[in-house]
CSV table of C-alpha atoms in Angstrom, one decimal:
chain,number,residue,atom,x,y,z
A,158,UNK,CA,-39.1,-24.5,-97.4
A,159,UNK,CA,-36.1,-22.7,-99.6
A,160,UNK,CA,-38.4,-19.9,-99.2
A,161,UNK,CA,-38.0,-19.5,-94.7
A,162,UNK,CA,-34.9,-20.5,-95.7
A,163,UNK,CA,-33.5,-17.9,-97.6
A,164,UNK,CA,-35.7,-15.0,-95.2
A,165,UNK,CA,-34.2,-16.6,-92.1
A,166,UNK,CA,-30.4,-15.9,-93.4
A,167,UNK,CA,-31.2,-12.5,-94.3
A,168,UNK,CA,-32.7,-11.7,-90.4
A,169,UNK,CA,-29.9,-13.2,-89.3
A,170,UNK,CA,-27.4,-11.3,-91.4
A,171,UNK,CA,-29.3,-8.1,-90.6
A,172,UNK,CA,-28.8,-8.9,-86.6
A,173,UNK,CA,-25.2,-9.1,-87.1
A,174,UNK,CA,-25.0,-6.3,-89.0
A,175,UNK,CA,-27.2,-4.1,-86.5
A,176,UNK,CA,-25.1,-5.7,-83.3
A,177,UNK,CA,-22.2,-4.5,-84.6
A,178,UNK,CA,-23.0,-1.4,-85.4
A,179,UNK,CA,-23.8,-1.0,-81.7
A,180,UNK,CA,-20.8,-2.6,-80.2
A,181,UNK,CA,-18.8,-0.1,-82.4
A,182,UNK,CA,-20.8,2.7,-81.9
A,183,UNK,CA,-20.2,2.2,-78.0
A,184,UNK,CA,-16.5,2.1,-78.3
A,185,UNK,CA,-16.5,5.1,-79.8
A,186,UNK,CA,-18.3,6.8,-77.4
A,187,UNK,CA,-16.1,8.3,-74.6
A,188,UNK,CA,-16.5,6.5,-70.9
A,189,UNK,CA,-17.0,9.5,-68.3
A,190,UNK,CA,-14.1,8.6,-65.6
A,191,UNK,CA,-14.9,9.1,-61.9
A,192,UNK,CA,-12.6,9.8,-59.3
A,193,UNK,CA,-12.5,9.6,-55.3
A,194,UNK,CA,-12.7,12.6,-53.7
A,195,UNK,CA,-9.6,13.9,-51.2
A,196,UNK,CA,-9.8,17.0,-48.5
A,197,UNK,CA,-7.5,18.9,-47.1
A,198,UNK,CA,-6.9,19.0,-44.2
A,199,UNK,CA,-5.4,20.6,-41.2
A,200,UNK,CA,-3.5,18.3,-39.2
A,201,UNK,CA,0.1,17.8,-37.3
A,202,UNK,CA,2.8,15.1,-39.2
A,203,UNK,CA,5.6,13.6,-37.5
A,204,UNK,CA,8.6,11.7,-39.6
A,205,UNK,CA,9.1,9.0,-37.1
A,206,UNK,CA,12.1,6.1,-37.4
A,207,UNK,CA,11.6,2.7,-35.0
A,208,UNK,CA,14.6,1.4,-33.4
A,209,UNK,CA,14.2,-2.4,-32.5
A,210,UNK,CA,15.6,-3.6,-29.0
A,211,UNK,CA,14.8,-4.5,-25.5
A,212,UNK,CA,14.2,-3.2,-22.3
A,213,UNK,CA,16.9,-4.5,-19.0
A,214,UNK,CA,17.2,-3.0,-16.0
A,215,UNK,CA,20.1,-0.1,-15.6
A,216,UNK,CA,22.6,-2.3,-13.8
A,217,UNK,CA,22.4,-5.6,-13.1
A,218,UNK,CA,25.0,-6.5,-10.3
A,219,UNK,CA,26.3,-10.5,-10.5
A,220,UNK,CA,26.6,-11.8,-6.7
A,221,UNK,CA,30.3,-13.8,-6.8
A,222,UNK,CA,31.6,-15.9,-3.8
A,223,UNK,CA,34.7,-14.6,-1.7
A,224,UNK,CA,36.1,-18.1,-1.6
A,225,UNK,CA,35.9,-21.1,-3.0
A,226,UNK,CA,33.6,-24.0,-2.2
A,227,UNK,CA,30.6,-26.0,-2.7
A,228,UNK,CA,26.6,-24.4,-2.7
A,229,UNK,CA,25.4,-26.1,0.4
A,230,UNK,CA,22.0,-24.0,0.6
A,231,UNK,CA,20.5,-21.9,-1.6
A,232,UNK,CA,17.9,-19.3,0.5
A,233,UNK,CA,16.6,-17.6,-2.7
A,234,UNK,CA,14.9,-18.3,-6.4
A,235,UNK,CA,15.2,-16.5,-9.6
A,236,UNK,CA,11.8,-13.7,-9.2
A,237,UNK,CA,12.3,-12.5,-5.3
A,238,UNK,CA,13.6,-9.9,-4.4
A,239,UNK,CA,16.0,-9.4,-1.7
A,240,UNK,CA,17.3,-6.3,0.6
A,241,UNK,CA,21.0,-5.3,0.5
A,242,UNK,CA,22.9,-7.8,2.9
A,243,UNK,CA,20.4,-10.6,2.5
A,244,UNK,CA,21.9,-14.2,2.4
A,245,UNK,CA,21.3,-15.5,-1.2
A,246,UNK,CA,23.5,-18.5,-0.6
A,247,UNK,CA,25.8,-20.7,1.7
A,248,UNK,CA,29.0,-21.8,0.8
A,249,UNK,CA,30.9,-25.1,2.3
A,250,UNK,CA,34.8,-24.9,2.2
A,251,UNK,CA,36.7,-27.8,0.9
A,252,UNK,CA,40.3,-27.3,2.6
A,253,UNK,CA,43.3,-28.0,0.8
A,254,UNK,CA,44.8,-30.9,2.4
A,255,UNK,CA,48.1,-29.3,3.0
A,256,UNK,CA,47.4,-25.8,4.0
A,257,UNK,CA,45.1,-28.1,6.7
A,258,UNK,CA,47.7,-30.0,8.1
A,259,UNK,CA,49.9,-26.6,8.2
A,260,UNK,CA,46.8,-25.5,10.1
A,261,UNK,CA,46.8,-28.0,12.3
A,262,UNK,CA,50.3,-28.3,13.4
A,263,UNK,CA,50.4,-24.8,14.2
A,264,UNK,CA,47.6,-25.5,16.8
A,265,UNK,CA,49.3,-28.5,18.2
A,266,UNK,CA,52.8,-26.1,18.4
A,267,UNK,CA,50.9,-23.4,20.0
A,268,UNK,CA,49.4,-25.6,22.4
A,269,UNK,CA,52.6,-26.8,23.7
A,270,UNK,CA,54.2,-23.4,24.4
A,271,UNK,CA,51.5,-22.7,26.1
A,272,UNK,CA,51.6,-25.5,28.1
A,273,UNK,CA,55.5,-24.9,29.2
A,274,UNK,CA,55.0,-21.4,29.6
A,275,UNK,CA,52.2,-22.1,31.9
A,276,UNK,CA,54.3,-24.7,33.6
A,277,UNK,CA,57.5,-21.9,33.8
A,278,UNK,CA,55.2,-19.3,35.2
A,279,UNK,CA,54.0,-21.8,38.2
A,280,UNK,CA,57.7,-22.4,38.7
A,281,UNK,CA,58.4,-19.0,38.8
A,282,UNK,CA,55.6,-18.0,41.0
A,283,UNK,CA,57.2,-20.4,43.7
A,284,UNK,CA,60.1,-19.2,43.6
A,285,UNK,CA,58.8,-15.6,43.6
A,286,UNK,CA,57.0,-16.0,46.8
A,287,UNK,CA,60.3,-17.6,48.2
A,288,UNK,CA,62.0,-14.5,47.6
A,289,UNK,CA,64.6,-16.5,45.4
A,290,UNK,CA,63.4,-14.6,42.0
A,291,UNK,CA,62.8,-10.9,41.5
A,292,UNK,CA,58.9,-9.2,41.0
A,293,UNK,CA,60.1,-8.4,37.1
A,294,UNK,CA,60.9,-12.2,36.1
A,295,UNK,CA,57.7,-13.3,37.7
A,296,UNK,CA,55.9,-10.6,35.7
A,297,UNK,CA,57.4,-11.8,32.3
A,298,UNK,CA,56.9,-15.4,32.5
A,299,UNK,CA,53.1,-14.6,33.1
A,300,UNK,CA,53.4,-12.0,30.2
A,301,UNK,CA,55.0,-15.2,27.8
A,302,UNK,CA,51.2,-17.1,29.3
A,303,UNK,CA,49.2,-14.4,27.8
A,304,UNK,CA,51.3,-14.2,24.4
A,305,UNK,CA,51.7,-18.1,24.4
A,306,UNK,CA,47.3,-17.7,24.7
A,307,UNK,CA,47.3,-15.4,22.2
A,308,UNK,CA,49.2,-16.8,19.4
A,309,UNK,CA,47.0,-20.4,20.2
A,310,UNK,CA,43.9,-18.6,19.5
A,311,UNK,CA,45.5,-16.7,15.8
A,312,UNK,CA,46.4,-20.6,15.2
A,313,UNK,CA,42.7,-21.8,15.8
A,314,UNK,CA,41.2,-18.8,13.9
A,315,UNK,CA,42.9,-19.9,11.2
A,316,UNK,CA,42.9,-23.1,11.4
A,317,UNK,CA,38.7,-22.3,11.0
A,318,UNK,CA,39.2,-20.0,8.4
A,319,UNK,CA,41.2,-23.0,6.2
A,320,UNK,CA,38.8,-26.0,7.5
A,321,UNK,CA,35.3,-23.6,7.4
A,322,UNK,CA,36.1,-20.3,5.9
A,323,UNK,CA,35.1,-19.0,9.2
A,324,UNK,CA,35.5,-18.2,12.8
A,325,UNK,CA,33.5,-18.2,15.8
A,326,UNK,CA,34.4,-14.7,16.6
A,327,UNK,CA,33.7,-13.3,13.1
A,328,UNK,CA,30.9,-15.3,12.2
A,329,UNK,CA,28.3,-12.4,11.0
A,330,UNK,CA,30.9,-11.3,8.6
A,331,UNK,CA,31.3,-14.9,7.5
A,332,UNK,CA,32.3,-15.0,3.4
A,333,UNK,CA,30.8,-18.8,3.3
A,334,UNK,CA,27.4,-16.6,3.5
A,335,UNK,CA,26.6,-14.8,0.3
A,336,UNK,CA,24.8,-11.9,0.8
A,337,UNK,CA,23.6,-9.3,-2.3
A,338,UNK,CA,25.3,-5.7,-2.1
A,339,UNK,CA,21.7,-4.4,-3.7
A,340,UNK,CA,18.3,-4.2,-3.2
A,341,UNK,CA,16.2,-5.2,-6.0
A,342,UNK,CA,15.0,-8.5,-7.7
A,343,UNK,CA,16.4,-11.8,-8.4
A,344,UNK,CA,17.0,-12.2,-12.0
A,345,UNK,CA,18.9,-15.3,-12.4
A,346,UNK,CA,20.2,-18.2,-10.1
A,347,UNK,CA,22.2,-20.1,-12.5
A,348,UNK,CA,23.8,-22.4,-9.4
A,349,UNK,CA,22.5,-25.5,-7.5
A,350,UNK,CA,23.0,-27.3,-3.9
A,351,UNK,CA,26.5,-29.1,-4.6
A,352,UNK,CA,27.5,-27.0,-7.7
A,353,UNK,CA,31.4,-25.7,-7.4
A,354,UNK,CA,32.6,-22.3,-6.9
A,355,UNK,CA,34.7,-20.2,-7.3
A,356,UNK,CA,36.1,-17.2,-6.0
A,357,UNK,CA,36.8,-14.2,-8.1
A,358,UNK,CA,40.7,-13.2,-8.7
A,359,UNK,CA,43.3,-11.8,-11.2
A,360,UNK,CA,43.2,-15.6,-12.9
A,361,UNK,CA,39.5,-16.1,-13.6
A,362,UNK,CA,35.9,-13.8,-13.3
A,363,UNK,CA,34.5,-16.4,-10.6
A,364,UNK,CA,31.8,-17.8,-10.3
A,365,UNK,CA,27.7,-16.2,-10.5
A,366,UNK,CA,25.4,-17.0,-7.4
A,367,UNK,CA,22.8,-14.4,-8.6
A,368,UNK,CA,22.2,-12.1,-11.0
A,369,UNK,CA,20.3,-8.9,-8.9
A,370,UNK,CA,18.6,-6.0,-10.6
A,371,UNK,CA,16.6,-3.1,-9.8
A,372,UNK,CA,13.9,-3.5,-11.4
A,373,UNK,CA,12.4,0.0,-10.8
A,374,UNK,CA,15.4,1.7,-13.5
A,375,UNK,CA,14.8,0.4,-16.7
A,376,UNK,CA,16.1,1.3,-19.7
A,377,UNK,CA,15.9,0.6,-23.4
A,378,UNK,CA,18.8,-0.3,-25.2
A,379,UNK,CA,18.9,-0.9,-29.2
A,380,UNK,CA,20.7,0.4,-32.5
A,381,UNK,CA,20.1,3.0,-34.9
A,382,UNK,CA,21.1,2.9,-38.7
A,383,UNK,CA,24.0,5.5,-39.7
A,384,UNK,CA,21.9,7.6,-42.0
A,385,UNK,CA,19.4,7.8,-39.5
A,386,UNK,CA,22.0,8.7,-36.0
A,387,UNK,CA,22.5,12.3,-37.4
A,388,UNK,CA,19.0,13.5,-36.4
A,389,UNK,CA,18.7,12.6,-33.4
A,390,UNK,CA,20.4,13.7,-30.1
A,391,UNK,CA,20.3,13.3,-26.5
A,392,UNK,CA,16.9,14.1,-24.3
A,393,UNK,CA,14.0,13.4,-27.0
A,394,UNK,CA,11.4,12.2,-26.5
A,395,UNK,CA,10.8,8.3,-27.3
A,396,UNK,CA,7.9,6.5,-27.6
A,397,UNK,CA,8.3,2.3,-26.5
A,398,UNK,CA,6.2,-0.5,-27.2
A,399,UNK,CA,6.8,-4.0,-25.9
A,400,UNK,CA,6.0,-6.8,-27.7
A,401,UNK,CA,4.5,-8.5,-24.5
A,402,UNK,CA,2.2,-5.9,-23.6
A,403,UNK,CA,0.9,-4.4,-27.3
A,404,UNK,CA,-2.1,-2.4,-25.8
A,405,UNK,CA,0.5,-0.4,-23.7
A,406,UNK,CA,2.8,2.7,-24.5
A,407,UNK,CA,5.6,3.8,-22.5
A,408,UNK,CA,7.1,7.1,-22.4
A,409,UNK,CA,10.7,7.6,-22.4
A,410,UNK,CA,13.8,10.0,-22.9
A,411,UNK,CA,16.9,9.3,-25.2
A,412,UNK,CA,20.5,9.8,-23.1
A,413,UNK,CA,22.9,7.9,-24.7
A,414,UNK,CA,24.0,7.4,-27.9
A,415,UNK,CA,27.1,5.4,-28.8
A,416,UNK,CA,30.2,7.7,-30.5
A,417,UNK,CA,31.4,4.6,-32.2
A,418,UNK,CA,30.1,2.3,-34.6
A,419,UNK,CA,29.7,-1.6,-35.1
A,420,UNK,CA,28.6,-3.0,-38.5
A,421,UNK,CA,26.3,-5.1,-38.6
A,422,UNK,CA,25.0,-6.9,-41.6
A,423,UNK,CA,27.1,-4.8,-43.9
A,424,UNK,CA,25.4,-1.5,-42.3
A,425,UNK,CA,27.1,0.9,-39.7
A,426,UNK,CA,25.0,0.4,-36.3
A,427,UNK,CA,24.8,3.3,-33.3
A,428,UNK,CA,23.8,2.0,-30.1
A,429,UNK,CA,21.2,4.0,-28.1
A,430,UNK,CA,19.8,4.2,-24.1
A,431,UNK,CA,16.7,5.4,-23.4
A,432,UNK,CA,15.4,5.9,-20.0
A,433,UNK,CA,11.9,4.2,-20.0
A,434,UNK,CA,9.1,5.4,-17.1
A,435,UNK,CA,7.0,2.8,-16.1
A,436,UNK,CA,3.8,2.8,-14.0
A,437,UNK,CA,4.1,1.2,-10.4
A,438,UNK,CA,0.6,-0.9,-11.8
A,439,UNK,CA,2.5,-2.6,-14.9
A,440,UNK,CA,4.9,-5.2,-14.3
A,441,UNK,CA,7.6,-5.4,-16.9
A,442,UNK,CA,10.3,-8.3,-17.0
A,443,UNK,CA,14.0,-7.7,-18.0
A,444,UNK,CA,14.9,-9.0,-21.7
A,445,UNK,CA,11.1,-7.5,-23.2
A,446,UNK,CA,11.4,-7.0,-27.0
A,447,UNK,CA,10.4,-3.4,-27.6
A,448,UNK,CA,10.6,-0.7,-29.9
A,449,UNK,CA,11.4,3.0,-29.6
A,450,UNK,CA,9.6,5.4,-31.8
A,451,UNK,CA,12.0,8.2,-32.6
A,452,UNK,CA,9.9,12.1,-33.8
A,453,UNK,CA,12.8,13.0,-36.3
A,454,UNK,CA,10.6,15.9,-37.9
A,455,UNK,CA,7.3,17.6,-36.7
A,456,UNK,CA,5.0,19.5,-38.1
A,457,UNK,CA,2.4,21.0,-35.8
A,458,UNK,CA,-1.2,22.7,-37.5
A,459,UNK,CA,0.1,22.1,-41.0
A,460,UNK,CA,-2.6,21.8,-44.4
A,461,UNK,CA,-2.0,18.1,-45.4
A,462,UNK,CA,-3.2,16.2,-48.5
A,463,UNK,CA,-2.9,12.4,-49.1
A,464,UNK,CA,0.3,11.0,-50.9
A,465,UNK,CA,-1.6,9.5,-53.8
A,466,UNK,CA,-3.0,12.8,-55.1
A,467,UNK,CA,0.3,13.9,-56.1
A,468,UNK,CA,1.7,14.2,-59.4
A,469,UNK,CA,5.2,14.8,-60.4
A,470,UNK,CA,6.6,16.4,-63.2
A,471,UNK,CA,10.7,16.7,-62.4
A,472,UNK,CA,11.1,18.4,-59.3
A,473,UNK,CA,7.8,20.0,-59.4
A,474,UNK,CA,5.0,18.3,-57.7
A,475,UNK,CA,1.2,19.0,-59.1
A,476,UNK,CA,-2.6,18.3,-58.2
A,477,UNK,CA,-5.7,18.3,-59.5
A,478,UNK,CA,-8.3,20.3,-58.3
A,479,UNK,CA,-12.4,20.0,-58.3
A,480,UNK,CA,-13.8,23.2,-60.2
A,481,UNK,CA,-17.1,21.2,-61.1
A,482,UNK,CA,-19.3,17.9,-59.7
A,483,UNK,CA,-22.1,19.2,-61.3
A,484,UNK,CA,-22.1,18.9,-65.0
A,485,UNK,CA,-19.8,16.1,-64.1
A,486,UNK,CA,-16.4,15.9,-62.5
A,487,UNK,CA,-14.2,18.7,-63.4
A,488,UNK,CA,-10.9,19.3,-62.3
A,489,UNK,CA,-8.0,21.9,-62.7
A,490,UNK,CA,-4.5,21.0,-62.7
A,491,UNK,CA,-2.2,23.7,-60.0
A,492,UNK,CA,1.3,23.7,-58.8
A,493,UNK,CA,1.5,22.9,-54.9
A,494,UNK,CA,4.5,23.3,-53.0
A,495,UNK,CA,5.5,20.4,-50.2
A,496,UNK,CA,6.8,19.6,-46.9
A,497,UNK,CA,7.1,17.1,-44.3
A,498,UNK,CA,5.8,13.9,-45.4
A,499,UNK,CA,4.4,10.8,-42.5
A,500,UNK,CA,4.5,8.7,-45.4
A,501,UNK,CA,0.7,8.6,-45.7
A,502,UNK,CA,0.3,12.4,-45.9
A,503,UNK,CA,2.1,15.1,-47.0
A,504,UNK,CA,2.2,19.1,-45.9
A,505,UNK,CA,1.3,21.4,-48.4
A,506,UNK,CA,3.0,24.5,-48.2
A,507,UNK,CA,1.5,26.9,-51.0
A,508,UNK,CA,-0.9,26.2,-53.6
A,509,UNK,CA,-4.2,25.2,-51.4
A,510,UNK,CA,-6.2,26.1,-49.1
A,511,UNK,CA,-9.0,24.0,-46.7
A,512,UNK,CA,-11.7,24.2,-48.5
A,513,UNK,CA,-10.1,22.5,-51.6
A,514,UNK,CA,-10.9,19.3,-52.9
A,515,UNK,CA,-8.8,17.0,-55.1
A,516,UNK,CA,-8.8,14.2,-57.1
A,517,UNK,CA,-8.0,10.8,-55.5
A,518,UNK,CA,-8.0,7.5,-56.8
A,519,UNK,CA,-10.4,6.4,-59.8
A,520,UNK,CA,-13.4,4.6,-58.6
């Protein structure tokens, strides 16, 4: 039994022994390292910047009432559009009690001249045809009938115009009905039947019947960052996306940018227009998200090589070539000269050609 024993200890000891002399002699041995393979390629790099914003028509006009009142109809909703001079609204005047009664009495005035100057002229007209008054007085006490007509209709006109906000003879130009000054689409109604309203003046902006818009001149409007609002200028081209419609791009042109200014989260902000073309087929609302892709830089045709190949040693940047796949993977270290960079790829000016390859990432 000591006899297995002792033999079974001395295979064992001898297994160790030979296992790690083969674990060692495999960390000794050098691990062949294998690399991806990169081209080079031929193609054309923009540097781009996106500008957040959103798109809203060119100008949006706000309907305002030419006197004060209450909403007694409402003809149109927020989505319709309407023609220049098409009745959005009506509005009901509440008279001031005492420019009424001023109203009123001036009627009731007017109405009794008339009434005595009628009663003079008939008076006169006797008298005319019984030779006791001249052709000329006759003449002027029917000319007083005619004033004393005239200045009773002023005083119902405007007795209308205080009780109504209208007259009978005026009534298509009538400011209880409020029409829109554009043709386009209905953005906004933000009024109701019975809401109060109020005229625009020196004291106060009035009050908004409807927001109108045409919808057919869009632009987009958003900000740039200072160190970006030196490249750019006005007519480039821009490319928007809207957050509604992600499948779709729409082409556009930059015409404005702001001379001034405002900071923003501790960061100078430019604002920028851009006219934005949209098909007759897409519908696009006002107030869209979007964003404008900017070409700051292009390089057209270029040789291009992937970011990640690169290495740097100060200013000078440096690859690694394939000589040899054969005898395993081989690789030469050359000097490259570079450009305009997308962020993915870069342009490499001198130091390749096509038909190199280069040394990527390690597998």
């Amino acid at each position: 039994m000591k006899h297995f024993l002792k033999i079974f200890l001395i295979l064992a000891v001898a297994a160790v022994f030979v296992w790690t002399f083969v674990f060692l002699y495999r960390k000794s041995c050098p691990v062949e390292e294998v690399y991806e393979i990169e081209n080079v390629e031929k193609t054309t790099l923009e540097k781009t910047t996106v500008v957040t914003g959103k798109i809203e028509p060119r100008n949006e006009i706000l309907i305002k009432p030419q006197i004060s009142g209450i909403i007694s109809e409402l003809y149109k909703e927020a989505g319709q559009s309407v023609k220049e001079g098409e009745v959005i609204a009506k509005v009901k005047v509440i008279p001031e009690l005492g420019q009424l009664n001023s109203a009123e009495s001036r009627v009731r005035v007017a109405e009794m001249n008339l009434k005595q100057y009628e009663i003079d002229a008939d008076r006169t007209k006797s008298l005319f045809e019984q030779k006791f008054e001249s052709q000329e007085t006759y003449e002027n006490a029917l000319l007083k009938v005619k004033q004393a007509k005239e200045e009773l209709q002023v005083a119902k006109d405007q007795l209308e115009i205080v009780r109504d906000g209208i007259t009978k003879n005026s009534a298509s130009m009538s400011s209880t009905l409020i029409r829109s000054t554009i043709t386009g689409l209905i953005l906004d109604v933000p009024v109701k039947v019975g809401n109060s309203v109020i005229q625009a003046n020196t004291m106060n902006d009035g009050t908004t019947i409807a927001t109108v818009a045409n919808m057919n001149d869009l632009i987009f409007r958003g900000n740039i960052d200072e160190t970006e609002v030196g490249r750019v200028h006005e007519g480039m081209p821009v490319k928007i996306t809207l957050g509604a419609l992600q499948d779709m791009e729409f082409g556009a042109k930059l015409e404005y940018i702001s001379p001034k200014g405002v900071e923003q989260n501790g960061a100078n902000q430019f604002e920028i227009k851009a006219t934005v073309v949209v098909p007759d087929t897409v519908v696009v609302r006002a107030g869209y998200s979007a964003n404008a892709e900017i070409v700051l830089q292009r390089a057209a045709d270029v040789l291009s090589i992937p970011e990640g190949t690169l290495e740097f040693s100060g200013d000078t940047a440096f690859v690694y070539v394939l000589t040899d796949s054969i005898n395993g993977q081989q690789f030469e270290r050359r000097e490259v000269k570079t450009g305009l960079s997308d962020g993915i790829r870069i342009e490499t000016k001198s130091g390749l050609s096509i038909e190199d390859k280069l040394r990527g990432a390690k597998k």
